[in-house]
Short mmCIF file of C-alpha atoms in Angstrom, two decimals:
data_model
loop_
_atom_site.label_atom_id
_atom_site.label_comp_id
_atom_site.label_asym_id
_atom_site.label_seq_id
_atom_site.Cartn_x
_atom_site.Cartn_y
_atom_site.Cartn_z
CA MET A 1 43.95 -18.99 30.78
CA GLN A 2 40.45 -18.21 32.10
CA PRO A 3 39.90 -17.82 36.03
CA LEU A 4 37.73 -20.33 37.68
CA CYS A 5 34.57 -20.08 39.00
CA HIS A 6 33.64 -18.69 42.28
CA ASP A 7 33.00 -21.14 44.81
CA GLU A 8 29.83 -19.20 46.05
CA GLU A 9 28.71 -19.12 42.74
CA SER A 10 28.96 -22.89 41.85
CA HIS A 11 27.50 -23.65 45.01
CA ALA A 12 24.23 -21.52 44.00
CA LEU A 13 24.15 -23.21 40.98
CA MET A 14 24.49 -27.04 42.27
CA GLN A 15 21.24 -26.28 44.86
CA PHE A 16 19.32 -24.79 42.18
CA LYS A 17 19.80 -27.78 40.26
CA GLN A 18 18.78 -29.90 43.23
CA SER A 19 15.52 -27.39 43.64
CA LEU A 20 14.33 -29.46 40.44
CA VAL A 21 14.10 -32.23 39.04
CA ILE A 22 14.56 -33.72 35.32
CA ASN A 23 11.46 -34.63 33.75
CA GLU A 24 11.75 -34.98 29.64
CA SER A 25 7.96 -34.77 28.87
CA VAL A 26 7.88 -30.80 30.26
CA SER A 27 9.70 -29.22 27.20
CA SER A 28 8.59 -29.41 23.58
CA ASP A 29 11.44 -28.43 21.64
CA PRO A 30 12.44 -31.85 20.12
CA SER A 31 16.46 -31.54 20.82
CA ALA A 32 15.62 -30.52 23.82
CA TYR A 33 17.89 -32.61 26.84
CA PRO A 34 18.96 -32.01 30.26
CA LYS A 35 21.72 -29.36 30.76
CA VAL A 36 21.94 -29.81 34.30
CA ALA A 37 22.86 -33.75 34.40
CA SER A 38 26.37 -33.20 33.55
CA TRP A 39 26.67 -30.52 36.09
CA LYS A 40 29.60 -32.14 38.76
CA VAL A 41 31.83 -30.41 41.84
CA ASP A 42 34.12 -32.91 41.39
CA GLY A 43 36.85 -33.89 39.40
CA GLU A 44 37.92 -32.24 35.94
CA SER A 45 34.67 -30.98 35.49
CA GLY A 46 33.65 -29.35 39.21
CA ASP A 47 34.67 -25.72 37.74
CA CYS A 48 31.30 -23.89 36.82
CA CYS A 49 32.77 -22.07 33.98
CA SER A 50 32.63 -25.42 31.98
CA TRP A 51 29.50 -26.77 32.66
CA ASP A 52 26.87 -26.88 30.18
CA GLY A 53 24.90 -23.96 29.86
CA VAL A 54 26.95 -21.70 31.74
CA GLU A 55 29.06 -18.35 30.80
CA CYS A 56 31.72 -16.89 32.19
CA ASP A 57 33.53 -13.27 32.27
CA ARG A 58 37.06 -14.46 30.66
CA VAL A 59 38.66 -11.87 33.40
CA SER A 60 36.25 -12.25 36.33
CA GLY A 61 35.55 -15.46 36.39
CA HIS A 62 31.63 -14.56 37.60
CA VAL A 63 28.55 -16.37 35.83
CA ILE A 64 27.17 -13.39 33.21
CA GLY A 65 25.07 -16.27 31.16
CA LEU A 66 22.92 -18.87 32.28
CA ASP A 67 20.76 -20.71 29.64
CA LEU A 68 18.57 -23.81 30.54
CA SER A 69 16.27 -23.30 27.73
CA SER A 70 14.67 -27.00 27.01
CA SER A 71 16.58 -28.47 29.74
CA CYS A 72 13.27 -30.70 30.96
CA LEU A 73 13.32 -28.86 34.00
CA TYR A 74 10.54 -29.00 36.54
CA GLY A 75 9.64 -27.94 40.06
CA SER A 76 8.50 -24.45 41.40
CA ILE A 77 10.77 -21.62 41.68
CA ASP A 78 10.52 -19.31 45.00
CA SER A 79 11.93 -16.20 46.91
CA ASN A 80 14.55 -18.36 48.71
CA SER A 81 15.85 -19.65 44.97
CA SER A 82 19.80 -19.79 44.86
CA LEU A 83 19.26 -18.64 41.32
CA PHE A 84 19.00 -14.84 42.36
CA ASN A 85 22.16 -15.48 44.49
CA LEU A 86 23.85 -14.53 40.90
CA VAL A 87 23.62 -11.22 40.84
CA HIS A 88 26.89 -11.00 37.45
CA LEU A 89 24.46 -12.68 35.54
CA GLY A 90 23.64 -10.85 32.08
CA ARG A 91 21.66 -13.11 30.27
CA LEU A 92 19.05 -15.86 31.66
CA ASN A 93 17.22 -18.25 29.57
CA LEU A 94 14.64 -20.59 31.49
CA ALA A 95 12.10 -21.18 28.49
CA ASP A 96 10.37 -24.13 27.71
CA ASN A 97 10.79 -25.91 31.04
CA ASN A 98 8.09 -26.63 33.82
CA PHE A 99 7.80 -24.36 36.92
CA ASN A 100 4.65 -25.41 38.14
CA ASN A 101 2.84 -22.79 38.02
CA SER A 102 5.38 -20.77 39.94
CA LYS A 103 5.26 -16.92 40.46
CA ILE A 104 7.97 -14.83 39.15
CA PRO A 105 9.70 -13.54 42.95
CA SER A 106 10.23 -10.17 43.36
CA GLU A 107 13.87 -11.24 44.10
CA ILE A 108 14.72 -10.91 40.58
CA ARG A 109 15.32 -7.45 41.75
CA ASN A 110 18.49 -8.72 42.38
CA LEU A 111 19.94 -9.22 39.30
CA LEU A 112 20.13 -5.80 37.89
CA ARG A 113 22.77 -6.49 35.26
CA LEU A 114 20.38 -8.51 33.53
CA PHE A 115 20.06 -7.33 29.88
CA ASP A 116 18.47 -10.00 28.44
CA LEU A 117 15.18 -12.57 30.36
CA ASP A 118 13.96 -15.14 28.77
CA LEU A 119 10.91 -17.06 30.62
CA SER A 120 8.96 -17.77 28.25
CA HIS A 121 6.59 -21.26 27.90
CA SER A 122 7.83 -22.03 31.51
CA SER A 123 4.77 -22.52 33.63
CA PHE A 124 4.92 -19.27 35.66
CA SER A 125 1.71 -17.88 36.47
CA GLY A 126 0.15 -14.64 38.82
CA GLN A 127 1.32 -11.17 38.19
CA ILE A 128 4.24 -9.87 36.83
CA PRO A 129 5.64 -8.14 40.27
CA ALA A 130 7.11 -4.72 40.39
CA GLU A 131 10.19 -5.60 41.00
CA ILE A 132 10.85 -6.35 37.07
CA LEU A 133 10.72 -2.48 36.30
CA GLU A 134 14.08 -2.51 38.44
CA LEU A 135 15.82 -4.04 35.89
CA SER A 136 16.36 -0.81 33.95
CA LYS A 137 19.21 -2.55 31.29
CA LEU A 138 16.89 -4.91 30.12
CA VAL A 139 17.04 -4.72 26.20
CA SER A 140 14.83 -8.13 25.48
CA LEU A 141 11.94 -9.46 27.62
CA ASP A 142 10.13 -12.32 26.97
CA LEU A 143 7.53 -13.88 28.95
CA GLY A 144 5.42 -14.89 26.38
CA GLY A 145 3.55 -18.53 26.58
CA ASN A 146 2.51 -18.02 30.41
CA SER A 147 -0.30 -17.60 32.36
CA LEU A 148 0.68 -14.35 33.81
CA LYS A 149 -0.80 -11.00 33.91
CA LEU A 150 0.07 -7.54 33.44
CA GLN A 151 -2.22 -5.14 35.82
CA LYS A 152 -0.47 -3.67 38.64
CA PRO A 153 2.15 -2.46 37.13
CA GLY A 154 0.47 -2.22 33.63
CA LEU A 155 1.88 -2.36 30.08
CA GLN A 156 2.28 1.68 30.62
CA HIS A 157 4.32 1.39 33.69
CA LEU A 158 6.73 -1.34 31.93
CA VAL A 159 7.18 0.21 28.70
CA GLU A 160 8.08 3.89 30.85
CA ALA A 161 10.54 2.00 33.10
CA LEU A 162 12.36 -0.43 30.72
CA THR A 163 13.75 2.22 28.34
CA ASN A 164 16.04 0.13 26.87
CA LEU A 165 14.04 -2.41 25.95
CA GLU A 166 14.07 -3.32 22.06
CA VAL A 167 12.66 -6.88 22.17
CA LEU A 168 9.56 -7.26 23.93
CA HIS A 169 7.34 -10.40 23.96
CA LEU A 170 3.80 -10.55 25.89
CA GLY A 171 2.29 -13.27 23.76
CA GLY A 172 -0.82 -14.63 26.08
CA VAL A 173 -0.17 -12.26 28.92
CA ASP A 174 -3.27 -10.73 30.07
CA ILE A 175 -2.66 -7.30 29.97
CA SER A 176 -6.42 -5.95 30.44
CA ALA A 177 -6.90 -3.14 33.29
CA LYS A 178 -8.80 -0.40 34.31
CA LEU A 179 -7.83 2.47 32.38
CA SER A 180 -9.68 5.19 33.73
CA SER A 181 -6.69 6.62 35.57
CA LEU A 182 -4.62 7.18 32.68
CA HIS A 183 -5.00 9.78 29.29
CA PHE A 184 -2.77 8.15 26.97
CA LEU A 185 -0.70 5.03 25.95
CA SER A 186 1.63 4.74 23.58
CA ILE A 187 3.82 1.78 22.71
CA ARG A 188 4.47 2.91 19.04
CA ASN A 189 7.15 1.13 16.30
CA ASN A 190 8.02 -1.70 18.61
CA PRO A 191 7.30 -5.07 16.12
CA TYR A 192 8.57 -7.29 18.75
CA LEU A 193 5.90 -6.29 20.89
CA THR A 194 3.18 -9.39 21.03
CA GLY A 195 -0.18 -10.11 22.77
CA TYR A 196 -3.75 -9.28 22.60
CA LEU A 197 -5.19 -6.10 22.68
CA PRO A 198 -7.17 -5.68 26.13
CA GLU A 199 -10.72 -5.34 26.80
CA PHE A 200 -11.38 -1.94 27.68
CA GLN A 201 -13.89 -0.82 30.44
CA SER A 202 -16.34 2.60 30.28
CA GLY A 203 -15.71 5.32 31.61
CA SER A 204 -12.16 5.73 30.69
CA ASN A 205 -10.56 8.79 30.61
CA LEU A 206 -7.94 7.48 27.73
CA GLU A 207 -7.21 10.29 25.06
CA LEU A 208 -4.26 8.70 23.07
CA LEU A 209 -4.26 5.31 21.98
CA LEU A 210 -0.54 4.79 20.23
CA LEU A 211 -0.08 1.19 19.18
CA ARG A 212 1.99 1.72 15.76
CA GLY A 213 3.79 -1.08 15.04
CA THR A 214 3.46 -3.15 17.15
CA SER A 215 2.75 -6.81 16.55
CA PHE A 216 -1.24 -7.87 18.53
CA SER A 217 -2.81 -11.09 17.87
CA GLY A 218 -6.83 -11.40 16.89
CA GLN A 219 -9.28 -8.70 16.30
CA LEU A 220 -9.46 -5.33 17.34
CA PRO A 221 -12.18 -5.59 20.60
CA GLU A 222 -15.81 -4.08 19.98
CA SER A 223 -15.07 -2.79 23.61
CA ILE A 224 -12.80 -0.40 22.14
CA GLY A 225 -15.92 1.70 21.23
CA ASN A 226 -16.27 2.80 25.10
CA LEU A 227 -13.38 4.93 25.39
CA LYS A 228 -15.52 7.85 24.27
CA SER A 229 -13.15 10.51 25.30
CA LEU A 230 -10.13 9.49 22.78
CA LYS A 231 -8.69 11.53 20.29
CA GLU A 232 -6.01 9.96 18.89
CA PHE A 233 -6.08 6.28 17.87
CA HIS A 234 -3.20 4.53 15.52
CA VAL A 235 -2.92 1.07 14.89
CA ALA A 236 -1.06 0.85 11.84
CA GLY A 237 0.88 -2.38 10.91
CA CYS A 238 -0.45 -4.64 14.33
CA TYR A 239 -1.27 -7.46 12.13
CA PHE A 240 -5.05 -7.24 13.28
CA SER A 241 -7.22 -9.24 11.43
CA GLY A 242 -11.38 -9.59 11.06
CA ALA A 243 -13.70 -7.00 11.03
CA ILE A 244 -12.96 -3.41 11.82
CA PRO A 245 -15.41 -3.01 14.57
CA SER A 246 -18.82 -0.91 14.06
CA SER A 247 -18.24 0.36 17.93
CA LEU A 248 -15.11 2.74 16.25
CA GLY A 249 -18.15 4.71 15.42
CA ASN A 250 -18.94 5.67 19.09
CA LEU A 251 -15.77 7.42 19.23
CA THR A 252 -17.27 10.78 18.08
CA LYS A 253 -14.14 12.92 19.58
CA LEU A 254 -11.30 11.19 17.67
CA ASN A 255 -9.41 13.74 15.31
CA SER A 256 -6.49 10.98 14.33
CA LEU A 257 -7.44 7.78 13.10
CA ASP A 258 -5.11 5.59 11.95
CA LEU A 259 -6.27 1.76 11.18
CA SER A 260 -3.24 0.90 8.00
CA SER A 261 -1.90 -2.08 6.71
CA ASN A 262 -4.04 -4.48 8.92
CA ASN A 263 -5.76 -7.53 7.31
CA PHE A 264 -9.12 -6.72 8.20
CA THR A 265 -12.11 -8.43 6.80
CA PRO A 266 -13.21 -6.40 3.49
CA SER A 267 -15.74 -3.74 4.23
CA THR A 268 -17.36 -0.53 3.09
CA LEU A 269 -16.39 2.50 4.98
CA GLU A 270 -20.28 3.36 6.23
CA TRP A 271 -18.72 2.61 9.86
CA LEU A 272 -17.16 6.30 9.71
CA GLY A 273 -20.62 7.65 10.20
CA ASN A 274 -20.38 10.24 13.08
CA LEU A 275 -16.99 10.58 13.00
CA THR A 276 -17.12 14.25 11.94
CA GLU A 277 -14.03 15.54 14.28
CA LEU A 278 -11.48 14.11 12.19
CA ASN A 279 -8.43 15.96 10.75
CA SER A 280 -6.66 13.00 10.16
CA LEU A 281 -8.15 9.51 8.46
CA ARG A 282 -4.84 7.05 7.49
CA LEU A 283 -6.93 3.98 5.97
CA ILE A 284 -4.52 2.39 3.50
CA GLN A 285 -4.49 -1.38 2.56
CA THR A 286 -7.37 -1.98 4.94
CA ASN A 287 -9.48 -4.11 2.07
CA SER A 288 -11.95 -1.43 1.85
CA TYR A 289 -14.41 -1.36 -1.14
CA GLY A 290 -17.40 0.79 -2.39
CA ASN A 291 -18.16 4.23 -2.69
CA LEU A 292 -16.30 7.28 -0.89
CA PRO A 293 -18.87 7.20 1.81
CA SER A 294 -21.03 10.76 1.83
CA SER A 295 -20.64 11.16 5.25
CA ILE A 296 -17.18 12.08 4.76
CA ARG A 297 -18.21 16.10 3.37
CA ASN A 298 -19.38 17.02 7.29
CA PHE A 299 -15.64 16.46 7.75
CA THR A 300 -15.16 19.73 7.38
CA GLN A 301 -11.55 19.59 9.74
CA LEU A 302 -10.25 16.92 7.23
CA THR A 303 -6.58 17.81 6.39
CA VAL A 304 -5.63 14.44 5.17
CA LEU A 305 -6.83 11.53 3.75
CA GLU A 306 -5.24 8.42 2.85
CA LEU A 307 -7.03 5.45 1.20
CA THR A 308 -4.70 4.14 -1.08
CA GLN A 309 -4.25 0.27 -2.05
CA ASN A 310 -7.83 -0.47 -1.33
CA LYS A 311 -10.97 -1.92 -3.59
CA LEU A 312 -12.85 1.69 -3.48
CA THR A 313 -15.00 2.09 -6.70
CA GLY A 314 -17.03 5.10 -8.27
CA GLN A 315 -15.99 8.37 -8.87
CA ILE A 316 -14.94 11.13 -7.04
CA PRO A 317 -17.48 13.30 -5.40
CA SER A 318 -17.68 16.91 -6.72
CA TRP A 319 -17.73 17.99 -2.82
CA ILE A 320 -14.40 16.72 -2.23
CA GLY A 321 -12.63 20.12 -3.82
CA ASN A 322 -14.73 21.79 -0.17
CA HIS A 323 -12.18 20.38 1.86
CA THR A 324 -9.65 23.32 1.22
CA LEU A 325 -7.70 22.54 4.22
CA PHE A 326 -6.66 19.04 2.31
CA ILE A 327 -2.74 18.76 3.09
CA SER A 328 -2.51 14.97 1.69
CA LEU A 329 -5.05 13.65 -0.78
CA MET A 330 -4.34 9.78 -1.44
CA LEU A 331 -6.79 7.37 -3.32
CA GLY A 332 -4.36 5.58 -5.40
CA PHE A 333 -4.22 2.09 -6.48
CA ASN A 334 -8.33 1.71 -6.24
CA ARG A 335 -11.00 0.85 -8.58
CA LEU A 336 -12.17 4.72 -9.13
CA HIS A 337 -13.35 5.95 -12.44
CA GLY A 338 -14.59 9.19 -14.10
CA PRO A 339 -13.13 12.53 -14.54
CA ILE A 340 -11.38 13.82 -11.88
CA PRO A 341 -13.18 17.32 -10.80
CA GLU A 342 -10.85 20.18 -11.47
CA SER A 343 -12.10 21.59 -8.04
CA ILE A 344 -8.79 19.07 -6.88
CA PHE A 345 -6.25 20.79 -8.26
CA ARG A 346 -7.10 24.04 -7.48
CA LEU A 347 -7.01 23.03 -3.02
CA PRO A 348 -4.90 25.51 -2.06
CA ASN A 349 -3.06 23.46 0.94
CA LEU A 350 -2.28 20.16 -0.62
CA GLU A 351 1.46 18.88 0.06
CA ALA A 352 0.53 15.35 -1.76
CA LEU A 353 -2.01 14.09 -4.29
CA ASP A 354 -1.80 10.22 -5.25
CA LEU A 355 -4.56 9.37 -7.68
CA GLN A 356 -2.07 6.67 -9.69
CA GLU A 357 -3.47 3.17 -10.94
CA ASN A 358 -7.47 3.71 -11.05
CA LEU A 359 -9.41 3.98 -14.13
CA PHE A 360 -9.68 8.02 -14.30
CA ARG A 361 -10.08 9.60 -17.68
CA GLY A 362 -10.15 12.78 -19.30
CA THR A 363 -7.90 15.57 -19.63
CA VAL A 364 -5.74 17.34 -16.59
CA ASN A 365 -3.69 20.40 -17.17
CA VAL A 366 -0.81 20.94 -14.29
CA GLY A 367 -1.53 24.50 -14.94
CA LEU A 368 -4.78 24.37 -13.00
CA LEU A 369 -2.40 23.10 -9.84
CA ARG A 370 -2.74 25.80 -7.10
CA SER A 371 -0.95 24.81 -3.93
CA ARG A 372 2.68 25.83 -4.13
CA SER A 373 3.41 23.55 -1.46
CA LEU A 374 2.77 20.36 -3.49
CA VAL A 375 5.63 17.97 -3.56
CA SER A 376 4.19 14.44 -4.76
CA PHE A 377 1.76 14.62 -7.55
CA GLN A 378 1.12 11.09 -8.96
CA LEU A 379 -1.27 10.41 -11.72
CA SER A 380 0.27 7.34 -13.44
CA GLY A 381 -1.84 4.74 -14.35
CA ASN A 382 -4.78 6.16 -15.96
CA ASN A 383 -6.44 6.11 -19.23
CA LEU A 384 -5.45 10.63 -18.43
CA SER A 385 -4.17 12.91 -20.83
CA VAL A 386 -1.76 15.75 -19.09
CA ILE A 387 -1.26 18.61 -21.06
CA GLY A 388 0.89 21.65 -20.29
CA ASN A 389 2.45 24.86 -21.74
CA ASN A 390 5.43 27.42 -21.47
CA ASN A 391 3.12 29.66 -19.86
CA ASP A 392 2.14 27.16 -16.64
CA SER A 393 6.11 26.20 -15.87
CA PHE A 394 7.08 29.48 -13.37
CA ALA A 395 3.90 29.00 -11.86
CA LEU A 396 4.25 25.20 -10.66
CA PRO A 397 5.05 23.80 -7.56
CA LYS A 398 8.13 22.39 -7.32
CA PHE A 399 7.76 18.88 -7.19
CA GLN A 400 10.19 16.37 -5.51
CA ILE A 401 7.59 13.45 -6.80
CA LEU A 402 6.29 13.59 -10.23
CA GLY A 403 4.33 10.06 -11.65
CA LEU A 404 2.83 11.01 -14.91
CA GLY A 405 3.23 7.33 -16.56
CA GLY A 406 0.98 6.60 -19.07
CA CYS A 407 -0.77 10.03 -19.33
CA ASN A 408 -0.70 10.29 -23.44
CA LEU A 409 2.13 12.52 -23.18
CA SER A 410 3.15 13.53 -26.68
CA GLY A 411 5.74 15.16 -28.57
CA GLU A 412 9.02 16.76 -27.62
CA PHE A 413 10.22 16.02 -24.07
CA PRO A 414 8.12 18.44 -21.87
CA SER A 415 8.75 21.77 -21.67
CA PHE A 416 6.51 22.60 -18.21
CA LEU A 417 9.24 20.55 -16.74
CA HIS A 418 11.69 23.11 -16.90
CA GLY A 419 11.74 24.88 -13.80
CA GLN A 420 11.30 21.85 -11.74
CA THR A 421 14.71 21.96 -9.32
CA HIS A 422 13.70 19.66 -7.09
CA LEU A 423 13.00 16.71 -8.76
CA GLU A 424 14.01 13.12 -7.15
CA SER A 425 11.75 10.69 -8.28
CA VAL A 426 10.24 11.00 -11.90
CA ASP A 427 7.72 8.31 -13.88
CA LEU A 428 6.83 9.46 -17.64
CA SER A 429 6.99 5.88 -18.87
CA GLU A 430 4.25 4.38 -21.05
CA ASN A 431 3.95 7.87 -23.08
CA LYS A 432 4.58 9.21 -26.44
CA ILE A 433 7.87 11.40 -25.96
CA GLU A 434 10.04 11.90 -28.67
CA GLY A 435 13.42 13.30 -29.49
CA HIS A 436 16.10 13.36 -27.48
CA ILE A 437 16.51 13.77 -23.74
CA PRO A 438 17.33 17.77 -22.93
CA LYS A 439 20.28 18.03 -20.80
CA TRP A 440 18.55 20.59 -18.73
CA PHE A 441 16.38 17.83 -17.61
CA MET A 442 19.06 15.79 -16.24
CA ASN A 443 21.02 18.67 -14.92
CA LEU A 444 18.56 19.37 -12.39
CA GLY A 445 20.72 17.99 -9.51
CA ASN A 446 18.61 15.81 -7.33
CA LEU A 447 17.16 12.97 -9.59
CA ARG A 448 17.95 9.69 -8.07
CA TYR A 449 14.85 7.76 -9.78
CA LEU A 450 13.81 8.05 -13.44
CA ARG A 451 11.64 5.87 -15.47
CA LEU A 452 11.12 7.05 -19.07
CA SER A 453 10.48 3.32 -20.59
CA GLU A 454 7.91 3.13 -23.58
CA ASN A 455 8.44 6.25 -24.90
CA LYS A 456 9.98 6.87 -28.28
CA LEU A 457 13.43 8.51 -27.16
CA GLU A 458 16.57 8.47 -28.98
CA GLY A 459 19.99 9.75 -29.59
CA ALA A 460 22.51 9.51 -26.44
CA LEU A 461 21.44 8.85 -23.02
CA PRO A 462 22.95 12.23 -21.32
CA ILE A 463 24.78 11.77 -17.96
CA PRO A 464 23.32 13.25 -15.03
CA PRO A 465 26.00 15.04 -12.36
CA ARG A 466 24.54 12.70 -9.63
CA SER A 467 27.17 9.87 -9.11
CA THR A 468 24.01 7.52 -8.52
CA ILE A 469 20.99 7.59 -10.64
CA ILE A 470 18.05 4.27 -11.30
CA TYR A 471 16.61 4.19 -14.38
CA THR A 472 14.44 2.38 -16.33
CA VAL A 473 14.83 3.44 -19.98
CA SER A 474 13.33 -0.02 -22.12
CA ASP A 475 11.96 0.00 -25.29
CA ASN A 476 13.41 3.20 -26.49
CA ARG A 477 15.83 4.16 -28.94
CA LEU A 478 18.49 5.28 -26.76
CA CYS A 479 22.20 4.73 -26.75
CA GLY A 480 25.83 5.45 -24.79
CA LYS A 481 27.21 4.86 -22.15
CA PRO A 482 26.42 3.19 -19.22
CA LEU A 483 24.31 1.15 -22.00
CA SER A 484 25.59 -1.34 -23.75
CA ARG A 485 24.74 -0.02 -27.26
CA LYS A 486 27.06 2.59 -28.62
CA CYS A 487 25.82 5.53 -30.41
CA GLY A 488 25.91 5.87 -34.61
CA ASN A 489 26.65 1.94 -34.73
CA GLY A 490 23.19 1.45 -36.75
CA GLU A 491 21.33 -0.37 -34.20
CA ASP A 492 17.73 0.81 -34.45
CA SER A 493 16.83 0.33 -30.38
CA LEU A 494 17.34 -1.47 -27.00
CA PRO A 495 16.16 -4.72 -26.79
CA ALA A 496 12.88 -4.56 -24.71
CA ALA A 497 13.47 -5.75 -20.91
CA LYS A 498 12.88 -9.44 -19.95
CA ARG A 499 12.08 -11.52 -16.91
CA ASP A 500 13.39 -14.49 -16.04
CA GLU A 501 10.83 -17.11 -15.77
CA GLY A 502 11.72 -18.02 -12.00
CA SER A 503 12.30 -14.72 -11.03
CA ALA A 504 9.92 -12.79 -8.98
CA ALA A 505 8.76 -8.95 -9.85
CA TYR A 506 11.03 -6.64 -8.52
CA PRO A 507 11.16 -2.58 -9.60
CA LEU A 508 14.94 -3.02 -9.68
CA GLU A 509 15.58 -5.76 -11.76
CA PHE A 510 18.62 -5.99 -13.64
CA GLY A 511 18.97 -5.88 -17.91
CA TRP A 512 17.39 -3.37 -19.94
CA LYS A 513 14.47 -2.41 -17.78
CA VAL A 514 16.53 -0.69 -15.18
CA VAL A 515 20.17 1.07 -15.39
CA VAL A 516 21.84 1.97 -12.60
CA ILE A 517 24.78 4.91 -13.51
CA GLY A 518 27.78 4.29 -11.00
CA TYR A 519 31.14 6.46 -11.21
CA ALA A 520 33.03 5.60 -7.89
CA SER A 521 35.08 2.48 -8.10
CA GLY A 522 32.74 -1.20 -6.82
CA LEU A 523 29.92 0.87 -6.74
CA VAL A 524 26.77 -1.86 -6.50
CA ILE A 525 23.14 -2.22 -6.30
CA GLY A 526 23.17 -2.75 -2.83
CA VAL A 527 24.87 0.40 -1.50
CA ILE A 528 22.71 2.33 -3.36
CA LEU A 529 19.50 0.36 -1.99
CA GLY A 530 21.32 0.73 1.07
CA CYS A 531 21.41 4.72 1.11
CA VAL A 532 17.71 5.28 0.44
CA MET A 533 16.07 2.69 2.70
CA ASP A 534 18.39 4.08 5.29
CA THR A 535 15.92 7.17 5.55
CA ARG A 536 13.00 8.03 6.53
CA LYS A 537 12.36 10.44 4.12
CA TYR A 538 12.45 7.47 1.15
CA GLU A 539 10.73 4.57 3.35
CA TRP A 540 7.37 6.23 2.34
CA LEU A 541 8.78 7.20 -1.59
CA VAL A 542 9.67 3.33 -2.15
CA LYS A 543 6.40 2.23 -0.72
CA ASN A 544 4.28 4.55 -2.74
CA TYR A 545 6.30 5.44 -5.87
CA PHE A 546 7.48 2.33 -6.55
CA ALA A 547 4.32 0.18 -5.89
CA ARG A 548 3.55 1.29 -9.59
CA TRP A 549 6.72 -0.20 -10.79
CA GLN A 550 6.21 -3.71 -9.05
CA ARG A 551 3.15 -3.50 -11.06
#
């Protein structure tokens, strides 16, 4: 039997009910109804633990949850409200009511056990009280849709104090503040944070502004150019729209800039202009178009240049090879054309080179690669001819990701891969590779993804030492397990890949296009994908390497 509600808590709830009136027009949810209307202290329904919207602890009988969202409540909440006597509350939801522009009382500090607080869309106003920072157990906080301000304390104080927060909604909250005393503001990787980026005042000492993975509305304000001391500015994946503000060109002290994965208005990169102190520039999927600006030639400290998934045109200028500090050069999925300057392959410090899915032509000799640190090398989807020879095999870097799809490889399986003992993802599709897949290749030990479709391979598909591997092998003459075609049965080739008319394009389609080998009993594709997607290492791999599979 659940214990009865405590008298003092029942009394507090009734007082709270009596301090408000019911007005069915103040809640916007179509399913709204006045939950408190059924609350009574007499008769069988006198136990507050049975009241609509009230949750009690099954052992102690204390009220631990109060959900009065969309309850048609109208009136003011002040510091004397009996609500703040419910000190055992863990959840409090007052969303979608009208509290008549009440300020959030400082007595909110009494509810120290709160881990879920939702006051959204309920006509609260004024400054969010500093006492809310004392609710250190908060995991979810939603204050959106109110006329609230977050200035003293500011946003930085909030995220520093409430370290357990997983969900933070501040949509429509005025978070503008004087940032002159701040040196850094970091709110990274919280996809639940919503709201508008504040206007920035001139004279700020802000050096780091890191908002990656948060969810802001609207455009980047032109006032961002007032942050003349800014050295790092990261807003990747923040759902910004509109134009990239030209005032970014005023931030001449920037050494790291990341605007990736936002829905900006198409623009050229001429605004980069005077940002000569940059050592890291990431503008992936920013709707940028036009030629690589000549101003990049003057960025002598640049180590990272990532401009993939845009609409860049023209040729790669020869001076790009003068940037000997490059660690990452990623220009894939654009419309660049012409030959690839050989100087790129001689860059000594490269770890990632991505030129896939462009319009490049010419011949590339992998023996030209001079960086021993190169782990990702992607040329797939161009009009290139890649060559290599046995003399180069021992000098090549140890690749982890290798994309040579559609690179006019012909003849037997490329022998320059013989010493590649670290390969994890390989694309050799759409070439003219003939003969058998050598066993030495399948015994490299780290293969997880292998694309061999549209070649002239034949014979048995070698069994790899790993328990799982994802293939594409369509349009070849392969046979043997796990393929349904048995070797020696007289069939000439595997049937071509097919896609159901109603299915979405996806790199891991079933049928002949993708074959999954599994030796553990009950292994399914979801297990494999789960293993991949749960690691940071493969998150970028799937985004970049599998991007071509999806096309």
